[in-house]
Coordinates of C-alpha atoms in Angstrom, one line a residue:
R1372 CA 67.7 -67.5 -48.7
N1373 CA 65.7 -66.4 -51.7
G1374 CA 68.0 -63.4 -52.3
E1375 CA 67.3 -62.1 -48.8
S1376 CA 70.4 -60.7 -47.1
H1377 CA 70.9 -60.6 -43.3
T1378 CA 73.2 -58.6 -41.2
L1379 CA 75.1 -60.7 -38.7
G1380 CA 75.4 -59.2 -35.3
H1381 CA 78.0 -60.1 -32.8
G1382 CA 77.3 -62.7 -30.2
D1383 CA 77.2 -62.5 -26.5
A1384 CA 80.4 -60.5 -26.0
T1385 CA 81.0 -61.6 -22.4
P1386 CA 83.8 -59.8 -20.5
V1387 CA 87.1 -61.7 -20.2
T1388 CA 88.3 -62.2 -16.7
G1389 CA 91.6 -60.5 -16.9
G1390 CA 95.0 -61.3 -15.4
G1391 CA 96.5 -64.4 -17.0
F1392 CA 93.3 -65.0 -18.8
L1393 CA 93.9 -62.4 -21.5
I1394 CA 96.8 -64.2 -23.1
P1395 CA 95.0 -67.6 -23.5
Y1396 CA 91.9 -65.6 -24.8
A1397 CA 93.9 -63.8 -27.5
I1398 CA 95.7 -67.0 -28.6
M1399 CA 92.5 -69.0 -28.7
L1400 CA 90.9 -66.3 -30.8
I1401 CA 93.7 -66.4 -33.4
V1402 CA 94.2 -70.1 -33.7
E1403 CA 90.7 -71.3 -33.0
G1404 CA 87.9 -68.7 -32.7
L1405 CA 88.5 -66.8 -35.9
P1406 CA 89.2 -69.8 -38.3
L1407 CA 86.1 -71.7 -37.0
F1408 CA 83.9 -68.6 -37.1
Y1409 CA 84.9 -68.2 -40.8
L1410 CA 84.3 -71.9 -41.4
E1411 CA 80.8 -71.9 -40.1
L1412 CA 79.8 -68.7 -41.9
T1413 CA 81.2 -70.1 -45.1
L1414 CA 79.3 -73.4 -44.7
G1415 CA 76.0 -71.7 -44.0
Q1416 CA 76.4 -69.3 -47.0
L1417 CA 77.5 -72.2 -49.2
M1418 CA 74.8 -74.7 -48.4
R1419 CA 72.0 -72.1 -47.7
K1420 CA 70.5 -74.3 -45.1
G1421 CA 70.3 -74.6 -41.3
S1422 CA 72.7 -76.8 -39.4
I1423 CA 71.0 -80.1 -40.1
G1424 CA 70.5 -79.4 -43.8
A1425 CA 74.0 -78.0 -44.2
W1426 CA 75.8 -81.0 -42.7
K1427 CA 73.6 -83.4 -44.6
A1428 CA 74.8 -81.7 -47.7
V1429 CA 78.4 -82.0 -46.6
N1430 CA 77.9 -85.7 -46.0
P1431 CA 74.8 -87.7 -45.1
Y1432 CA 76.6 -89.4 -42.3
L1433 CA 77.4 -86.0 -40.7
V1434 CA 73.8 -85.0 -40.3
G1435 CA 74.1 -85.8 -36.6
V1436 CA 76.5 -82.8 -36.2
G1437 CA 73.6 -80.5 -37.2
V1438 CA 71.2 -82.3 -34.8
G1439 CA 73.8 -82.1 -32.0
S1440 CA 74.2 -78.4 -32.6
M1441 CA 70.5 -77.9 -32.5
V1442 CA 70.2 -79.9 -29.2
I1443 CA 73.0 -77.8 -27.6
S1444 CA 71.2 -74.6 -28.7
F1445 CA 67.9 -75.8 -27.3
L1446 CA 69.5 -76.7 -23.9
V1447 CA 71.3 -73.3 -23.8
C1448 CA 68.0 -71.6 -24.6
V1449 CA 66.3 -73.4 -21.7
Y1450 CA 68.7 -72.1 -19.0
Y1451 CA 69.9 -68.9 -20.6
N1452 CA 66.4 -67.4 -20.6
A1453 CA 66.4 -67.9 -16.8
I1454 CA 69.1 -65.2 -16.7
V1455 CA 66.8 -62.9 -18.8
S1456 CA 64.0 -63.6 -16.3
W1457 CA 66.3 -62.7 -13.3
S1458 CA 67.3 -59.5 -15.2
L1459 CA 63.6 -58.6 -15.5
W1460 CA 63.1 -59.3 -11.8
Y1461 CA 65.9 -57.0 -10.8
L1462 CA 64.9 -54.4 -13.3
F1463 CA 61.4 -54.2 -11.9
H1464 CA 62.9 -53.9 -8.4
S1465 CA 65.3 -51.2 -9.5
F1466 CA 62.4 -48.6 -9.5
E1467 CA 62.1 -49.0 -5.7
N1468 CA 63.6 -46.4 -3.4
P1469 CA 65.8 -47.4 -1.7
L1470 CA 66.9 -50.4 -3.7
P1471 CA 65.7 -53.6 -1.9
W1472 CA 69.3 -55.0 -1.8
A1473 CA 70.7 -51.8 -0.3
N1474 CA 69.9 -52.7 3.3
C1475 CA 69.1 -55.8 5.4
P1476 CA 65.5 -56.2 6.3
A1477 CA 64.3 -56.2 9.9
N1478 CA 63.5 -59.5 11.6
S1479 CA 59.9 -60.6 12.5
N1480 CA 59.8 -58.8 15.8
N1481 CA 61.7 -55.7 14.6
T1482 CA 64.4 -56.1 17.2
G1483 CA 67.2 -56.2 14.7
I1484 CA 68.0 -57.4 11.1
V1485 CA 67.4 -60.8 9.7
E1486 CA 70.2 -63.2 11.0
E1487 CA 70.9 -64.6 7.5
C1488 CA 71.4 -61.2 6.1
A1489 CA 73.5 -60.1 9.1
K1490 CA 75.9 -63.0 8.5
S1491 CA 76.2 -62.4 4.8
S1492 CA 75.3 -59.1 3.1
A1493 CA 72.3 -57.3 1.8
T1494 CA 73.0 -58.1 -1.8
E1495 CA 73.6 -61.8 -1.1
Y1496 CA 70.5 -62.0 1.0
F1497 CA 68.3 -60.4 -1.7
W1498 CA 69.8 -62.8 -4.3
Y1499 CA 69.7 -66.0 -2.4
R1500 CA 66.6 -65.5 -0.3
E1501 CA 64.4 -62.9 -2.0
T1502 CA 65.1 -63.8 -5.6
L1503 CA 66.0 -67.5 -5.6
N1504 CA 64.5 -68.5 -2.2
I1505 CA 67.3 -71.1 -2.3
S1506 CA 67.2 -74.4 -0.5
P1507 CA 70.1 -75.8 1.5
T1508 CA 70.8 -78.7 -0.9
I1509 CA 69.9 -79.9 -4.4
N1510 CA 67.9 -82.7 -2.7
D1511 CA 65.5 -80.2 -1.2
S1512 CA 63.3 -79.0 -4.0
G1513 CA 61.7 -76.2 -2.1
S1514 CA 58.7 -74.2 -3.4
L1515 CA 58.0 -72.4 -6.6
H1516 CA 58.7 -68.7 -6.9
W1517 CA 55.7 -67.3 -8.6
G1518 CA 57.2 -63.9 -9.2
L1519 CA 60.1 -65.4 -11.1
I1520 CA 57.7 -67.7 -13.0
L1521 CA 55.9 -64.6 -14.3
C1522 CA 59.2 -63.1 -15.3
L1523 CA 60.2 -66.3 -17.1
I1524 CA 56.9 -66.4 -19.0
L1525 CA 57.4 -62.7 -19.9
S1526 CA 60.9 -63.3 -21.1
W1527 CA 59.8 -66.2 -23.4
L1528 CA 56.9 -64.0 -24.7
I1529 CA 59.5 -61.3 -25.6
V1530 CA 61.7 -63.9 -27.4
Y1531 CA 58.6 -65.3 -29.3
L1532 CA 57.5 -61.9 -30.5
C1533 CA 61.1 -61.0 -31.6
I1534 CA 61.5 -64.1 -33.8
I1535 CA 58.0 -64.8 -35.0
R1536 CA 58.4 -62.9 -38.2
G1537 CA 61.7 -64.4 -39.2
T1538 CA 65.1 -62.8 -40.0
E1539 CA 63.6 -59.5 -41.0
S1540 CA 62.2 -58.7 -37.6
T1541 CA 65.1 -60.5 -35.8
G1542 CA 67.6 -58.3 -37.6
K1543 CA 65.8 -55.2 -36.5
V1544 CA 65.7 -56.3 -32.9
V1545 CA 69.4 -57.2 -33.1
Y1546 CA 70.2 -53.6 -34.0
V1547 CA 68.6 -52.5 -30.7
T1548 CA 70.0 -55.4 -28.5
A1549 CA 73.5 -54.9 -29.9
C1550 CA 73.7 -51.1 -29.9
F1551 CA 72.1 -50.3 -26.5
P1552 CA 74.7 -52.2 -24.4
Y1553 CA 77.4 -50.1 -26.1
V1554 CA 75.7 -46.9 -24.9
V1555 CA 75.4 -48.2 -21.4
L1556 CA 79.0 -49.6 -21.4
I1557 CA 80.3 -46.2 -22.4
I1558 CA 78.3 -44.5 -19.6
F1559 CA 79.6 -47.0 -17.1
L1560 CA 83.1 -46.6 -18.5
I1561 CA 83.1 -42.9 -18.0
R1562 CA 81.7 -43.3 -14.5
G1563 CA 83.7 -46.4 -13.6
V1564 CA 87.2 -45.0 -14.4
T1565 CA 86.5 -42.0 -12.3
L1566 CA 85.6 -44.0 -9.2
H1567 CA 88.1 -44.3 -6.3
G1568 CA 90.0 -47.5 -6.7
A1569 CA 89.2 -48.2 -10.3
G1570 CA 92.9 -48.2 -11.1
N1571 CA 93.4 -51.2 -8.8
G1572 CA 90.9 -53.2 -10.7
L1573 CA 92.5 -52.3 -14.1
V1574 CA 96.0 -53.2 -12.9
Y1575 CA 94.6 -56.5 -11.6
M1576 CA 93.0 -57.1 -15.0
F1577 CA 96.2 -56.5 -17.1
T1578 CA 98.7 -58.1 -14.8
P1579 CA 99.6 -61.6 -16.2
K1580 CA 99.6 -64.5 -13.8
V1581 CA 102.0 -67.3 -14.6
E1582 CA 100.1 -69.8 -12.4
Q1583 CA 97.0 -69.2 -14.6
L1584 CA 99.0 -69.7 -17.8
M1585 CA 100.2 -73.0 -16.5
D1586 CA 96.8 -74.2 -15.6
P1587 CA 95.0 -76.1 -18.4
K1588 CA 91.7 -75.0 -17.0
S1589 CA 92.5 -71.4 -18.0
W1590 CA 92.9 -72.5 -21.6
I1591 CA 89.7 -74.6 -21.5
D1592 CA 87.8 -71.6 -20.0
A1593 CA 89.3 -69.3 -22.7
A1594 CA 88.2 -71.7 -25.4
T1595 CA 84.7 -72.1 -23.9
Q1596 CA 84.4 -68.3 -23.7
I1597 CA 85.4 -67.9 -27.3
F1598 CA 82.9 -70.6 -28.3
F1599 CA 80.0 -68.9 -26.4
S1600 CA 81.1 -65.3 -27.4
L1601 CA 81.3 -66.1 -31.1
G1602 CA 78.5 -68.7 -31.1
L1603 CA 80.6 -71.6 -32.4
G1604 CA 79.0 -75.0 -32.6
F1605 CA 75.5 -73.8 -31.8
G1606 CA 74.3 -73.9 -35.4
S1607 CA 73.1 -70.2 -35.2
L1608 CA 76.0 -68.9 -37.3
I1609 CA 75.2 -71.5 -40.0
A1610 CA 71.5 -70.5 -39.8
F1611 CA 72.1 -66.8 -40.1
A1612 CA 74.8 -67.1 -42.8
S1613 CA 72.3 -69.2 -44.9
Y1614 CA 70.4 -66.0 -45.5
N1615 CA 73.4 -64.2 -47.0
Q1616 CA 73.8 -63.5 -50.7
K1617 CA 75.7 -66.2 -52.5
N1618 CA 78.6 -63.9 -53.4
N1619 CA 78.8 -62.2 -50.0
N1620 CA 82.4 -61.7 -48.8
C1621 CA 82.0 -63.9 -45.7
E1622 CA 85.8 -63.9 -45.1
K1623 CA 85.8 -60.1 -44.6
Q1624 CA 82.6 -60.4 -42.6
A1625 CA 84.1 -63.1 -40.3
V1626 CA 87.2 -61.1 -39.5
I1627 CA 85.3 -57.9 -38.8
I1628 CA 82.6 -59.5 -36.6
A1629 CA 85.1 -61.7 -34.7
L1630 CA 87.4 -58.7 -33.9
I1631 CA 84.5 -56.4 -33.0
N1632 CA 83.2 -59.2 -30.7
S1633 CA 86.5 -59.8 -29.0
L1634 CA 87.3 -56.1 -28.6
T1635 CA 83.9 -55.6 -27.1
S1636 CA 84.7 -58.4 -24.6
V1637 CA 87.9 -56.6 -23.6
F1638 CA 86.0 -53.2 -23.5
A1639 CA 83.4 -54.8 -21.2
S1640 CA 86.2 -56.2 -19.1
V1641 CA 87.7 -52.8 -18.6
V1642 CA 84.3 -51.5 -17.4
T1643 CA 83.8 -54.5 -15.2
F1644 CA 87.3 -54.4 -13.6
A1645 CA 87.1 -50.6 -13.1
I1646 CA 83.9 -51.0 -11.1
Y1647 CA 85.1 -54.2 -9.4
G1648 CA 88.3 -52.3 -8.4
F1649 CA 86.1 -49.6 -6.8
K1650 CA 84.2 -52.3 -4.9
A1651 CA 87.3 -54.1 -3.7
T1652 CA 88.9 -50.9 -2.7
Y1653 CA 85.7 -49.7 -0.9
N1654 CA 85.5 -53.0 1.0
Y1655 CA 89.3 -52.9 1.8
E1656 CA 89.1 -49.4 3.2
R1657 CA 86.0 -50.3 5.2
C1658 CA 87.9 -53.2 6.7
L1659 CA 90.8 -50.9 7.7
E1660 CA 88.3 -48.4 9.2
R1661 CA 86.7 -51.2 11.3
M1662 CA 90.1 -52.3 12.6
R1663 CA 91.1 -48.7 13.3
L1664 CA 87.9 -48.1 15.3
L1665 CA 88.3 -51.4 17.1
L1666 CA 91.8 -50.6 18.4
T1667 CA 90.9 -47.0 19.2
N1668 CA 87.8 -47.9 21.3
T1669 CA 89.3 -51.0 22.9
F1670 CA 92.5 -49.4 24.1
D1671 CA 91.2 -45.8 24.6
L1672 CA 93.6 -44.3 22.0
E1673 CA 93.3 -40.8 20.6
E1674 CA 91.1 -40.5 17.6
T1675 CA 94.0 -39.6 15.3
A1676 CA 96.5 -42.0 16.8
V1677 CA 95.8 -45.0 14.5
N1678 CA 95.5 -44.5 10.7
T1679 CA 95.6 -46.9 7.8
E1680 CA 99.3 -46.6 7.3
T1681 CA 100.2 -47.3 11.0
L1682 CA 97.5 -49.9 11.6
D1683 CA 99.8 -53.0 11.4
K1684 CA 102.4 -51.4 13.6
W1685 CA 99.8 -50.6 16.3
M1686 CA 98.4 -54.1 16.2
S1687 CA 101.9 -55.6 16.7
F1688 CA 102.7 -53.1 19.5
L1689 CA 99.4 -53.6 21.4
N1690 CA 99.6 -57.4 21.0
A1691 CA 103.1 -57.3 22.5
T1692 CA 102.4 -54.8 25.3
Q1693 CA 98.8 -55.6 26.3
S1694 CA 98.5 -59.2 25.2
D1695 CA 95.7 -60.1 27.6
K1696 CA 93.4 -57.2 26.5
F1697 CA 94.3 -57.9 22.9
A1698 CA 93.2 -61.5 23.3
T1699 CA 89.7 -60.4 24.1
I1700 CA 89.3 -58.9 20.6
A1701 CA 91.3 -61.5 18.7
S1702 CA 88.1 -63.0 17.3
Q1703 CA 87.1 -59.6 15.8
I1704 CA 90.4 -59.0 14.1
E1705 CA 90.2 -59.2 10.3
T1706 CA 93.0 -59.5 7.8
C1707 CA 92.6 -56.4 5.5
D1708 CA 94.3 -57.1 2.2
L1709 CA 93.4 -55.4 -1.1
Q1710 CA 94.7 -58.3 -3.2
S1711 CA 92.5 -60.9 -1.4
H1712 CA 89.5 -58.6 -2.1
L1713 CA 90.4 -58.5 -5.8
D1714 CA 91.1 -62.3 -5.9
T1715 CA 87.6 -63.1 -4.7
A1716 CA 86.0 -62.0 -8.0
A1717 CA 82.7 -63.8 -8.5
E1718 CA 81.8 -65.4 -11.8
G1719 CA 78.7 -65.8 -13.8
T1720 CA 75.5 -64.9 -12.0
G1721 CA 77.4 -64.1 -8.9
L1722 CA 79.2 -61.3 -10.7
S1723 CA 76.0 -59.9 -12.3
F1724 CA 73.6 -60.2 -9.3
I1725 CA 75.8 -59.9 -6.2
V1726 CA 79.1 -58.1 -7.0
F1727 CA 77.7 -55.5 -9.4
T1728 CA 74.5 -54.8 -7.3
E1729 CA 76.7 -54.1 -4.3
A1730 CA 78.9 -51.8 -6.4
I1731 CA 75.8 -50.0 -7.7
V1732 CA 74.6 -49.4 -4.2
N1733 CA 77.9 -47.8 -3.2
M1734 CA 78.5 -45.8 -6.3
P1735 CA 78.1 -42.0 -6.0
G1736 CA 74.9 -40.7 -7.6
P1737 CA 71.3 -42.1 -7.8
S1738 CA 71.5 -45.8 -7.3
Q1739 CA 68.2 -46.4 -9.1
I1740 CA 69.5 -44.9 -12.3
W1741 CA 72.6 -47.0 -12.3
S1742 CA 70.6 -50.1 -11.5
I1743 CA 68.0 -49.5 -14.3
L1744 CA 70.7 -48.9 -16.9
Y1745 CA 72.7 -52.0 -15.8
F1746 CA 69.8 -54.4 -15.8
L1747 CA 68.4 -52.9 -19.1
M1748 CA 71.8 -53.7 -20.6
L1749 CA 71.7 -57.3 -19.2
L1750 CA 68.2 -57.6 -20.6
M1751 CA 69.3 -56.5 -24.1
L1752 CA 72.4 -58.7 -24.0
G1753 CA 70.2 -61.7 -22.9
I1754 CA 67.6 -61.2 -25.6
G1755 CA 70.3 -60.7 -28.2
S1756 CA 71.9 -64.0 -27.2
M1757 CA 68.5 -65.7 -27.1
L1758 CA 67.8 -64.6 -30.7
G1759 CA 70.9 -66.4 -31.9
N1760 CA 70.3 -69.5 -29.7
T1761 CA 66.7 -69.8 -30.9
A1762 CA 67.8 -69.4 -34.6
G1763 CA 70.0 -72.5 -34.0
V1764 CA 66.9 -74.4 -33.2
I1765 CA 64.2 -72.9 -35.4
T1766 CA 66.1 -72.8 -38.7
P1767 CA 67.1 -76.5 -38.8
L1768 CA 63.6 -77.5 -37.7
S1769 CA 62.2 -75.4 -40.6
D1770 CA 64.5 -77.3 -43.0
I1771 CA 62.8 -80.6 -42.0
K1772 CA 60.1 -81.1 -44.6
I1773 CA 57.7 -83.0 -42.4
I1774 CA 57.7 -80.3 -39.8
S1775 CA 57.5 -77.4 -42.3
K1776 CA 54.7 -79.1 -44.2
Y1777 CA 52.3 -79.7 -41.3
L1778 CA 53.2 -77.0 -38.8
P1779 CA 53.0 -73.3 -39.6
R1780 CA 56.2 -71.4 -38.6
E1781 CA 54.4 -69.5 -35.8
V1782 CA 53.0 -72.7 -34.3
M1783 CA 56.4 -74.4 -34.5
I1784 CA 58.2 -71.5 -32.8
G1785 CA 55.4 -71.4 -30.2
I1786 CA 55.8 -75.1 -29.4
V1787 CA 59.6 -74.7 -29.0
C1788 CA 59.2 -71.7 -26.7
L1789 CA 56.5 -73.4 -24.7
V1790 CA 58.5 -76.6 -24.2
A1791 CA 61.6 -74.6 -23.2
C1792 CA 59.6 -72.5 -20.8
L1793 CA 58.1 -75.5 -19.1
I1794 CA 61.5 -77.1 -18.7
G1795 CA 62.8 -73.8 -17.4
L1796 CA 60.4 -73.9 -14.5
V1797 CA 62.8 -76.2 -12.7
F1798 CA 65.1 -73.1 -12.2
N1799 CA 62.3 -71.4 -10.2
I1800 CA 62.1 -73.9 -7.4
G1801 CA 64.2 -73.7 -4.2
S1802 CA 66.9 -75.9 -5.7
G1803 CA 66.6 -74.3 -9.1
N1804 CA 69.9 -72.4 -9.0
Y1805 CA 71.7 -75.7 -8.4
W1806 CA 70.1 -77.2 -11.5
F1807 CA 70.9 -74.0 -13.4
S1808 CA 74.6 -74.5 -12.5
I1809 CA 74.4 -78.1 -13.8
F1810 CA 73.0 -76.9 -17.2
N1811 CA 75.5 -74.0 -17.3
D1812 CA 78.5 -76.2 -16.5
Y1813 CA 77.7 -79.4 -18.4
A1814 CA 75.1 -78.8 -21.1
A1815 CA 77.5 -77.2 -23.6
T1816 CA 81.1 -77.1 -22.6
L1817 CA 82.4 -80.6 -23.5
A1818 CA 79.7 -81.1 -26.1
L1819 CA 80.7 -77.9 -27.9
L1820 CA 84.3 -79.0 -28.0
V1821 CA 83.3 -82.4 -29.5
I1822 CA 80.8 -80.9 -32.0
V1823 CA 83.3 -78.3 -33.3
L1824 CA 86.1 -80.9 -33.5
I1825 CA 83.8 -83.1 -35.7
E1826 CA 82.9 -80.0 -37.8
V1827 CA 86.5 -79.1 -38.7
V1828 CA 87.4 -82.7 -39.3
G1829 CA 84.3 -83.2 -41.4
I1830 CA 85.1 -80.2 -43.6
C1831 CA 88.8 -80.8 -44.0
Y1832 CA 89.0 -84.6 -44.2
I1833 CA 85.6 -85.8 -45.3
Y1834 CA 84.2 -83.0 -47.5
G1835 CA 87.8 -82.2 -48.5
I1836 CA 89.8 -79.0 -47.9
R1837 CA 90.6 -78.6 -51.7
R1838 CA 86.9 -78.9 -52.6
F1839 CA 86.0 -76.4 -49.8
R1840 CA 88.6 -73.9 -51.0
R1841 CA 87.2 -74.1 -54.6
D1842 CA 83.7 -73.5 -53.2
I1843 CA 85.0 -70.4 -51.4
E1844 CA 86.7 -69.2 -54.5
K1845 CA 83.4 -69.4 -56.4
M1846 CA 81.7 -67.4 -53.8
I1847 CA 84.1 -64.6 -52.9
G1848 CA 86.5 -64.7 -55.9
H1849 CA 89.7 -66.1 -54.2
K1850 CA 90.8 -69.1 -52.2
P1851 CA 91.5 -68.8 -48.5
N1852 CA 95.2 -68.2 -47.7
W1853 CA 97.6 -70.3 -45.8
Y1854 CA 96.5 -69.0 -42.4
W1855 CA 93.0 -70.3 -42.8
V1856 CA 94.1 -73.6 -44.3
T1857 CA 96.8 -74.3 -41.7
T1858 CA 94.5 -73.6 -38.8
W1859 CA 91.6 -75.6 -40.3
V1860 CA 93.7 -78.6 -41.2
F1861 CA 96.2 -78.9 -38.4
I1862 CA 96.2 -76.3 -35.6
S1863 CA 92.5 -76.2 -34.6
P1864 CA 91.8 -79.9 -34.6
I1865 CA 95.0 -80.7 -32.6
L1866 CA 94.2 -77.9 -30.1
I1867 CA 90.6 -79.0 -29.6
I1868 CA 91.7 -82.6 -29.1
C1869 CA 94.2 -81.4 -26.4
L1870 CA 91.4 -79.4 -24.8
V1871 CA 89.1 -82.4 -24.7
I1872 CA 91.8 -84.5 -23.1
F1873 CA 92.6 -81.7 -20.5
Y1874 CA 88.9 -81.4 -19.8
I1875 CA 88.4 -85.1 -19.2
V1876 CA 91.6 -85.5 -17.2
D1877 CA 90.7 -82.4 -15.1
Y1878 CA 87.3 -83.8 -14.1
S1879 CA 88.8 -87.3 -13.5
M1880 CA 91.4 -85.9 -11.1
T1881 CA 88.8 -83.9 -9.1
G1882 CA 87.1 -87.2 -8.1
T1883 CA 83.5 -86.6 -7.0
L1884 CA 81.8 -83.7 -8.6
T1885 CA 80.8 -80.9 -6.3
Y1886 CA 78.5 -77.9 -6.4
T1887 CA 78.3 -74.6 -4.4
A1888 CA 75.3 -74.6 -2.0
W1889 CA 74.1 -71.7 0.2
D1890 CA 74.2 -72.3 3.9
S1891 CA 71.6 -69.9 5.4
T1892 CA 72.6 -70.6 9.0
E1893 CA 76.2 -69.5 8.3
G1894 CA 75.4 -66.9 5.6
R1895 CA 78.0 -68.3 3.2
S1896 CA 78.5 -70.7 0.3
V1897 CA 79.7 -74.3 1.0
K1898 CA 80.8 -77.1 -1.3
L1899 CA 78.7 -80.3 -1.4
E1900 CA 78.9 -83.4 -3.4
Y1901 CA 76.3 -84.1 -6.2
P1902 CA 73.8 -86.8 -5.4
P1903 CA 73.5 -89.8 -7.8
H1904 CA 70.4 -88.4 -9.6
A1905 CA 72.2 -85.1 -10.3
L1906 CA 75.2 -87.0 -11.7
A1907 CA 72.8 -88.9 -13.9
V1908 CA 71.4 -85.7 -15.3
I1909 CA 75.0 -84.4 -15.8
G1910 CA 75.8 -87.5 -17.8
L1911 CA 72.6 -87.2 -19.8
L1912 CA 73.3 -83.5 -20.7
V1913 CA 76.8 -84.4 -21.9
A1914 CA 75.6 -87.4 -23.9
V1915 CA 72.3 -86.1 -25.4
S1916 CA 74.1 -83.8 -27.9
T1917 CA 77.3 -85.8 -28.6
A1918 CA 75.4 -89.0 -29.0
C1919 CA 73.4 -87.5 -31.9
V1920 CA 76.5 -87.8 -34.2
P1921 CA 77.0 -91.6 -34.1
L1922 CA 73.3 -92.3 -33.7
A1923 CA 72.4 -90.3 -36.8
A1924 CA 75.3 -91.9 -38.8
I1925 CA 74.0 -95.4 -37.8
L1926 CA 70.4 -94.5 -38.8
T1927 CA 71.7 -93.1 -42.2
F1928 CA 73.6 -96.3 -42.8
I1929 CA 70.5 -98.5 -42.0
K1930 CA 68.3 -96.3 -44.2
K1931 CA 70.7 -96.5 -47.1
K1932 CA 71.1 -100.3 -46.7
F1933 CA 67.3 -100.7 -46.6
K1934 CA 66.9 -98.7 -49.8
R1935 CA 69.6 -100.8 -51.6
E1936 CA 67.8 -104.0 -50.5
K1937 CA 64.5 -102.6 -51.6
Y1938 CA 65.6 -101.8 -55.1

């Protein structure tokens, strides 16, 4: 802030999920993401403070917005670094030959493969049993996974070393964490589009789905993805922008970075769906081959009699002419449908650690090389995101005089990392993945919508849009045009209010909240209801950040009233 400039890198450019999701994503970017991204950059550059100091300068009663953003960033740091630790775990195992998730392990007496793996798949078994050692329910805590604990400690040590020297070292690290994934994505793009079935995935990605467009949850998901991808509401944008030169053209910067980020998300989606199309096509053709062999062997047909094109006709014919014999294999008959394989796309950790690991195993070429590249990319993306998240915590804490006066920066960062690491240990017990899902689903989604709504209302209607426009003119030489003003004053707040209402109504209509548990006896996922103590944690996660706004306003009012009475 003392004349020091800082280059803003793009956020966690997560891939969009295709189909009907592309349209809500593009609309949300134009009417919500881009305007709010510009607003936060401008606020940080204008006030030259972290989120707490910046909102206190806007209005003392809005200091809770900065506190809420800091709390959200901290909560995201706690669970997001678990993903980094899982990436490290898989990266270390990627040097094994063959890959440990390529085949099912033998059972204890070496008479066959482990039953849980036989009922699921090798990649699912390695994820749920070898990595997570997952318990059947959230009530069963299970035991600590010491291998993952060491990976978690290592991941926090990496983050600490990256941010300890401030924005100078952070900026240098960001160049690596931002550029390396592009290199890997280009490599995977070249390999992915040449894979058999890649076109099926790309067609699936770019085919609009009307039912998704009519579903409010698609719009909520699009808004949430924009928030996470651009870093809106976390306070990290305000923190990084506070290091910009006073006359830096933040408008141009906002447009360029937001567009690069979103185009990167689409680019990553093309790579993702090309490889996912290969995986879906591979599984579909394996299903057809299993059915072909089943009919050929059961009914003693010639080897070339049944093929993929005539499979359905043969099934109908054999069922009609030899119904008794056909009934003996009825339980083994599978419905082979490419669309159903494409529709079963996993999300989040399932996409990264189950779907892609299976695709890597089946990809032509050395699986170890593909695996090392992929998990190195995940590691770089994770560390890059963690740098932004930790900045949303460290910078506002540094602006608090009491903390900066008595705690050296290195000690303060160390305490933050240590506390987050200790809380993160909960993700390394048997029920850890269920607690991870709670943090992932509820720590930031609704809270971010509320925080960003208060941000835009605070700037436009409390600080004053005319005053804000004059401040921008002093910094960059011209006032923001009608697009920025219209979206700030009308479109963005109305849209966010609608999203908040949709979010609340959607969860109200679902009744009891459920989570996805792993049934090891069946080798599949099942839906279970959250117990009361888990619901209490969900309520706490939603309230702990949003409650900062009214509580801080009340404390400010009491403090001002006390000062008036004193003097």
